[in-house]
Amino acid sequence: MSTQLVHTRTDLRAAIDDLGGPGGDVGVVMTMGALHDGHRELVHVARARCAVVVVTVFLNPLQFAPTEDLSRYPKTLESDVALCEAEGVDVVFAPSADEVYPAGRPQVQVHAGPLGDLLEGASRPGHFDGVLTVVAKLLNLTQPDVAYFGQKDAQQLLLIARMVQDLNFPVEVDAVPTVRDPDGLALSSRNTYLTDSDRLAALSLSRALFAGVAEEATGADAVRRAAHAVLDAEPSTALDYLALVDPMTLAEVDDEAQGGALLAVAARVGTTRLIDNVPVTLRDR
Ligand code: AMP
């Protein structure tokens, strides 16, 4: 069965209902398009479990500040649908902004709360309100059993899981590990902005994270120092933040901390803002 491309809420509902027939899980993968192998992995994981797989392709204006890259964000719907077709996706929902926001900017929005003000939220005020509002809408429109999100956007994943828990959305949220190029660079639609020299500089992000992980048995301060040393050695990377935080509260961990933590980085390389993160397990010393 080939992939159905639908653009309206009505056609989306009809397509899912047609496929729903004998039951089985409906899985959704939400994207902003310009699909790459990271998105492909989410689809793959969804396909392995779900009877019906829906991919949404929507560049959500609500989560971009006026100064950000909404207007230049890559738009590649044709190849996105081809990727979905190759992965056996049932339905691609690619609505216009008017279809998602028929009355313009919604008056009622989801507020991310305090976790939304940290890390990415500190650099991008209001970003997570925009993300959670569209995720809530797309959950309501697709009514999935399972929704898949990437660890690549760890804070987004955490906030979506919190929203689903705090507001009782009847959906399971599943996390998919970050897919990287062989040299370590985390795949991102924004990597298409990088020049060859930007790309070399961008490798310092993942190298810093891996250098941090290599010190996880030595303690939090050593992890931070090792990661900073790599970033400091790359002058063309403008660091926004490097943080070693509790994965549930996003609070910085102290040097005595043990167990799971998240080492997260955001930096500007040329005109491109990139983020990455890795899980760290701080050991008892
Ligand atoms: P985006 O289109 O960038 O909004 O991403 C859509 C979904 O794909 C989100 O859940 C992302 O976390 C996930 N994703 C993006 N890049 C990667 C990657 N390199 N590995 C795994 N998941 C990813």
Coordinates of C-alpha atoms and ligand atoms in Angstrom, one line a residue:
M1 CA 0.0 0.0 0.0
S2 CA 1.5 3.3 -0.9
T3 CA 1.8 6.4 1.2
Q4 CA -1.2 8.8 1.2
L5 CA -0.3 12.5 1.3
V6 CA -3.0 14.5 2.9
H7 CA -3.1 18.3 3.6
T8 CA -6.4 18.8 5.5
R9 CA -7.7 17.7 8.9
T10 CA -10.7 16.1 7.3
D11 CA -8.6 14.0 4.9
L12 CA -6.2 13.0 7.7
R13 CA -9.1 11.7 9.8
A14 CA -10.6 9.8 6.8
A15 CA -7.2 8.3 5.9
I16 CA -6.5 7.1 9.5
D17 CA -10.1 5.8 9.9
D18 CA -9.9 3.9 6.6
L19 CA -6.7 2.2 7.7
G20 CA -7.8 1.6 11.3
G21 CA -10.1 -1.3 10.4
P22 CA -9.2 -4.4 12.5
G23 CA -7.3 -2.4 15.1
G24 CA -3.6 -2.3 16.0
D25 CA -1.6 0.7 17.2
V26 CA -1.5 4.0 15.4
G27 CA 1.9 5.6 15.7
V28 CA 2.8 9.2 14.9
V29 CA 6.2 10.8 14.1
M30 CA 6.0 14.6 14.1
T31 CA 8.5 16.5 12.0
M32 CA 9.2 19.9 10.5
G33 CA 10.2 18.2 7.2
A34 CA 13.6 18.2 5.4
L35 CA 13.7 14.5 6.5
H36 CA 17.0 12.8 7.1
D37 CA 18.1 9.4 8.5
G38 CA 17.3 10.6 12.1
H39 CA 13.7 11.0 11.1
R40 CA 13.9 7.7 9.2
E41 CA 14.9 5.9 12.4
L42 CA 11.9 7.2 14.2
V43 CA 9.7 6.0 11.4
H44 CA 11.5 2.7 11.4
V45 CA 10.8 2.2 15.1
A46 CA 7.2 3.2 14.6
R47 CA 6.8 0.8 11.6
A48 CA 8.2 -2.1 13.6
R49 CA 5.3 -1.8 16.1
C50 CA 2.4 0.0 14.7
A51 CA -0.4 -1.1 12.4
V52 CA -0.7 2.5 11.1
V53 CA 2.2 5.0 10.9
V54 CA 1.5 8.7 10.4
V55 CA 4.2 11.2 9.7
T56 CA 3.4 14.9 10.1
V57 CA 5.4 17.5 8.2
F58 CA 4.7 20.9 9.5
L59 CA 7.0 23.9 9.9
N60 CA 5.3 25.4 13.0
P61 CA 5.6 29.2 13.0
L62 CA 4.5 29.3 16.6
Q63 CA 7.9 27.9 17.8
F64 CA 10.1 30.3 15.9
A65 CA 11.0 33.8 17.1
P66 CA 10.9 36.5 14.4
T67 CA 14.7 36.6 14.4
E68 CA 15.0 32.9 13.8
D69 CA 15.3 30.7 10.6
L70 CA 11.6 30.0 9.8
S71 CA 11.8 31.6 6.3
R72 CA 15.0 29.8 5.2
Y73 CA 14.2 26.4 6.8
P74 CA 14.6 23.8 4.1
K75 CA 11.3 22.7 2.5
T76 CA 11.6 19.3 0.6
L77 CA 8.1 17.8 0.7
E78 CA 8.6 15.7 -2.4
S79 CA 11.7 13.9 -1.1
D80 CA 10.1 13.7 2.4
V81 CA 7.2 11.8 0.9
A82 CA 9.6 9.6 -1.0
L83 CA 11.5 8.7 2.2
C84 CA 8.1 8.0 3.9
E85 CA 7.1 5.8 0.9
A86 CA 10.4 3.9 1.1
E87 CA 9.8 3.3 4.9
G88 CA 6.3 2.1 4.4
V89 CA 4.6 5.1 6.1
D90 CA 0.8 5.0 5.7
V91 CA -0.1 8.6 5.8
V92 CA 1.9 11.9 5.5
F93 CA 0.0 14.9 6.9
A94 CA 1.5 18.1 5.5
P95 CA -1.0 20.9 6.4
S96 CA -0.6 24.6 5.7
A97 CA -0.3 27.0 8.6
D98 CA -3.9 28.1 8.0
E99 CA -5.1 24.5 8.3
V100 CA -3.4 24.1 11.7
Y101 CA -4.2 27.6 12.9
P102 CA -7.5 28.5 11.1
A103 CA -8.1 31.5 13.4
G104 CA -4.5 32.7 13.3
R105 CA -2.3 32.6 16.4
P106 CA -4.3 30.5 19.0
Q107 CA -5.4 32.5 22.0
V108 CA -5.2 29.5 24.2
Q109 CA -1.8 27.8 24.2
V110 CA 0.1 25.2 26.2
H111 CA 2.5 26.8 28.7
A112 CA 5.6 24.7 29.2
G113 CA 6.2 25.9 32.8
P114 CA 9.6 26.2 34.5
L115 CA 11.3 23.5 32.6
G116 CA 10.6 25.4 29.5
D117 CA 12.7 28.4 30.7
L118 CA 15.9 26.5 31.0
L119 CA 18.6 25.6 28.5
E120 CA 17.0 26.0 25.0
G121 CA 14.1 28.0 26.6
A122 CA 16.6 30.5 28.1
S123 CA 18.0 31.1 24.6
R124 CA 14.6 30.8 22.8
P125 CA 11.9 32.4 25.1
G126 CA 8.5 31.0 24.3
H127 CA 9.9 28.3 22.0
F128 CA 8.5 25.4 24.1
D129 CA 5.1 26.9 24.4
G130 CA 5.0 26.9 20.6
V131 CA 6.3 23.3 20.5
L132 CA 3.8 22.0 23.1
T133 CA 0.9 23.8 21.5
V134 CA 1.4 22.2 18.1
V135 CA 2.2 18.8 19.6
A136 CA -1.0 18.9 21.6
K137 CA -2.9 19.9 18.4
L138 CA -1.3 17.2 16.3
L139 CA -1.9 14.6 19.0
N140 CA -5.6 15.6 19.0
L141 CA -5.7 15.4 15.2
T142 CA -3.9 12.1 14.8
Q143 CA -5.1 10.4 18.0
P144 CA -2.2 8.0 18.1
D145 CA -1.5 5.2 20.6
V146 CA 2.2 6.0 20.4
A147 CA 4.1 9.1 19.5
Y148 CA 7.8 8.9 18.7
F149 CA 10.4 11.7 19.5
G150 CA 14.1 11.9 19.2
Q151 CA 16.6 12.1 22.1
K152 CA 18.4 14.6 19.9
D153 CA 15.9 17.2 21.3
A154 CA 16.1 15.9 24.8
Q155 CA 14.5 18.9 26.5
Q156 CA 11.6 18.8 24.0
L157 CA 11.2 15.1 24.6
L158 CA 11.1 15.7 28.4
L159 CA 8.6 18.5 28.1
I160 CA 6.3 16.5 25.8
A161 CA 6.4 13.6 28.2
R162 CA 5.6 16.0 31.1
M163 CA 2.7 17.5 29.1
V164 CA 1.3 14.1 28.3
Q165 CA 1.5 13.1 32.0
D166 CA 0.4 16.4 33.5
L167 CA -2.6 16.8 31.1
N168 CA -3.5 13.1 30.7
F169 CA -3.1 12.8 27.0
P170 CA -4.0 9.1 26.2
V171 CA -0.8 8.4 24.3
E172 CA 2.5 6.6 25.0
V173 CA 5.6 8.7 24.3
D174 CA 8.6 6.7 23.1
A175 CA 12.1 8.0 22.8
V176 CA 14.5 7.2 19.9
P177 CA 18.3 7.5 20.3
T178 CA 20.1 10.2 18.3
V179 CA 21.3 9.2 14.9
R180 CA 24.7 10.6 13.9
D181 CA 26.9 10.8 10.8
P182 CA 29.9 8.3 11.1
D183 CA 32.1 11.2 12.3
G184 CA 29.8 11.9 15.2
L185 CA 27.8 15.0 13.9
A186 CA 24.1 14.6 15.0
L187 CA 21.9 14.6 12.0
S188 CA 19.7 17.7 11.8
S189 CA 17.8 19.4 9.0
R190 CA 19.8 22.5 9.9
N191 CA 23.0 20.8 8.9
T192 CA 22.2 21.7 5.3
Y193 CA 23.0 25.3 6.2
L194 CA 26.6 24.4 7.1
T195 CA 29.5 25.2 4.7
D196 CA 32.3 22.6 4.6
S197 CA 34.4 24.6 7.1
D198 CA 31.3 25.1 9.3
R199 CA 30.7 21.4 9.3
L200 CA 34.3 20.8 10.5
A201 CA 33.8 23.3 13.3
A202 CA 30.4 21.7 14.1
L203 CA 32.1 18.4 14.8
S204 CA 33.5 20.0 18.0
L205 CA 30.0 19.7 19.6
S206 CA 29.8 15.9 19.4
R207 CA 33.6 15.6 20.1
A208 CA 33.0 17.7 23.3
L209 CA 30.1 15.5 24.4
F210 CA 32.1 12.3 23.8
A211 CA 35.1 13.8 25.7
G212 CA 32.7 14.5 28.6
V213 CA 31.4 11.0 28.5
A214 CA 34.9 9.6 28.6
E215 CA 35.3 11.3 32.1
E216 CA 32.0 10.0 33.5
A217 CA 33.8 7.8 36.1
T218 CA 35.7 10.8 37.3
G219 CA 32.8 13.0 38.3
A220 CA 30.7 15.9 37.0
D221 CA 33.3 18.6 37.2
A222 CA 35.7 16.4 35.1
V223 CA 33.0 15.8 32.5
R224 CA 32.4 19.5 32.2
R225 CA 36.1 20.3 32.0
A226 CA 36.8 17.7 29.3
A227 CA 33.9 19.0 27.2
H228 CA 34.8 22.6 27.6
A229 CA 38.4 21.9 26.6
V230 CA 37.3 20.6 23.2
L231 CA 34.9 23.6 22.7
D232 CA 37.5 26.1 23.8
A233 CA 39.9 24.7 21.1
E234 CA 37.5 25.5 18.3
P235 CA 37.4 29.3 18.0
S236 CA 34.8 29.4 15.2
T237 CA 32.2 27.8 17.4
A238 CA 30.3 30.4 19.5
L239 CA 29.1 28.5 22.6
D240 CA 25.6 29.3 23.8
Y241 CA 25.6 26.8 26.7
L242 CA 27.2 23.6 27.9
A243 CA 25.3 22.0 30.7
L244 CA 25.5 18.8 32.7
V245 CA 22.0 18.4 34.2
D246 CA 19.7 16.1 36.0
P247 CA 17.6 14.5 33.1
M248 CA 14.3 15.1 34.9
T249 CA 14.7 18.6 36.5
L250 CA 17.4 20.0 34.1
A251 CA 19.1 21.4 37.1
E252 CA 22.9 21.5 37.0
V253 CA 24.4 18.5 38.9
D254 CA 27.1 19.0 41.5
D255 CA 30.4 17.1 41.6
E256 CA 29.0 14.6 44.1
A257 CA 26.2 13.6 41.8
Q258 CA 25.8 9.9 40.8
G259 CA 23.6 8.1 38.2
G260 CA 22.1 9.4 35.0
A261 CA 22.7 12.9 33.8
L262 CA 22.4 14.8 30.5
L263 CA 25.3 16.6 28.9
A264 CA 23.8 19.2 26.5
V265 CA 25.4 21.7 24.3
A266 CA 24.2 24.5 22.0
A267 CA 26.4 26.6 19.8
R268 CA 26.4 28.8 16.8
V269 CA 28.6 27.7 13.9
G270 CA 28.6 30.3 11.1
T271 CA 25.0 31.3 10.8
T272 CA 23.7 28.0 12.1
R273 CA 22.6 27.3 15.7
L274 CA 23.1 23.6 16.5
I275 CA 22.2 21.6 19.6
D276 CA 23.3 18.1 20.7
N277 CA 23.3 16.0 23.9
V278 CA 24.4 12.7 25.3
P279 CA 23.4 10.7 28.3
V280 CA 26.1 10.4 31.0
T281 CA 26.3 7.9 33.9
L282 CA 28.1 9.4 36.8
R283 CA 29.7 6.7 38.8
D284 CA 30.2 6.2 42.5
R285 CA 33.9 7.1 43.2
Ligands
AMP1 P1 12.4 18.0 13.6 O1 12.0 17.8 12.2 O2 13.9 18.5 13.6 O3 11.5 18.8 14.4 O4 12.5 16.6 14.3 C1 11.4 15.8 14.3 C2 11.7 14.6 15.2 O5 12.9 13.9 14.8 C3 12.0 15.1 16.7 O6 11.4 14.1 17.6 C4 13.5 15.0 16.7 O7 14.0 14.9 18.0 C5 13.8 13.9 15.9 N1 15.1 13.9 15.4 C6 15.7 15.0 14.7 N2 17.0 14.7 14.4 C7 17.3 13.5 14.9 C8 18.4 12.6 15.0 N3 19.6 13.0 14.5 N4 18.3 11.4 15.6 C9 17.1 11.0 16.1 N5 16.0 11.8 16.1 C10 16.1 13.0 15.5

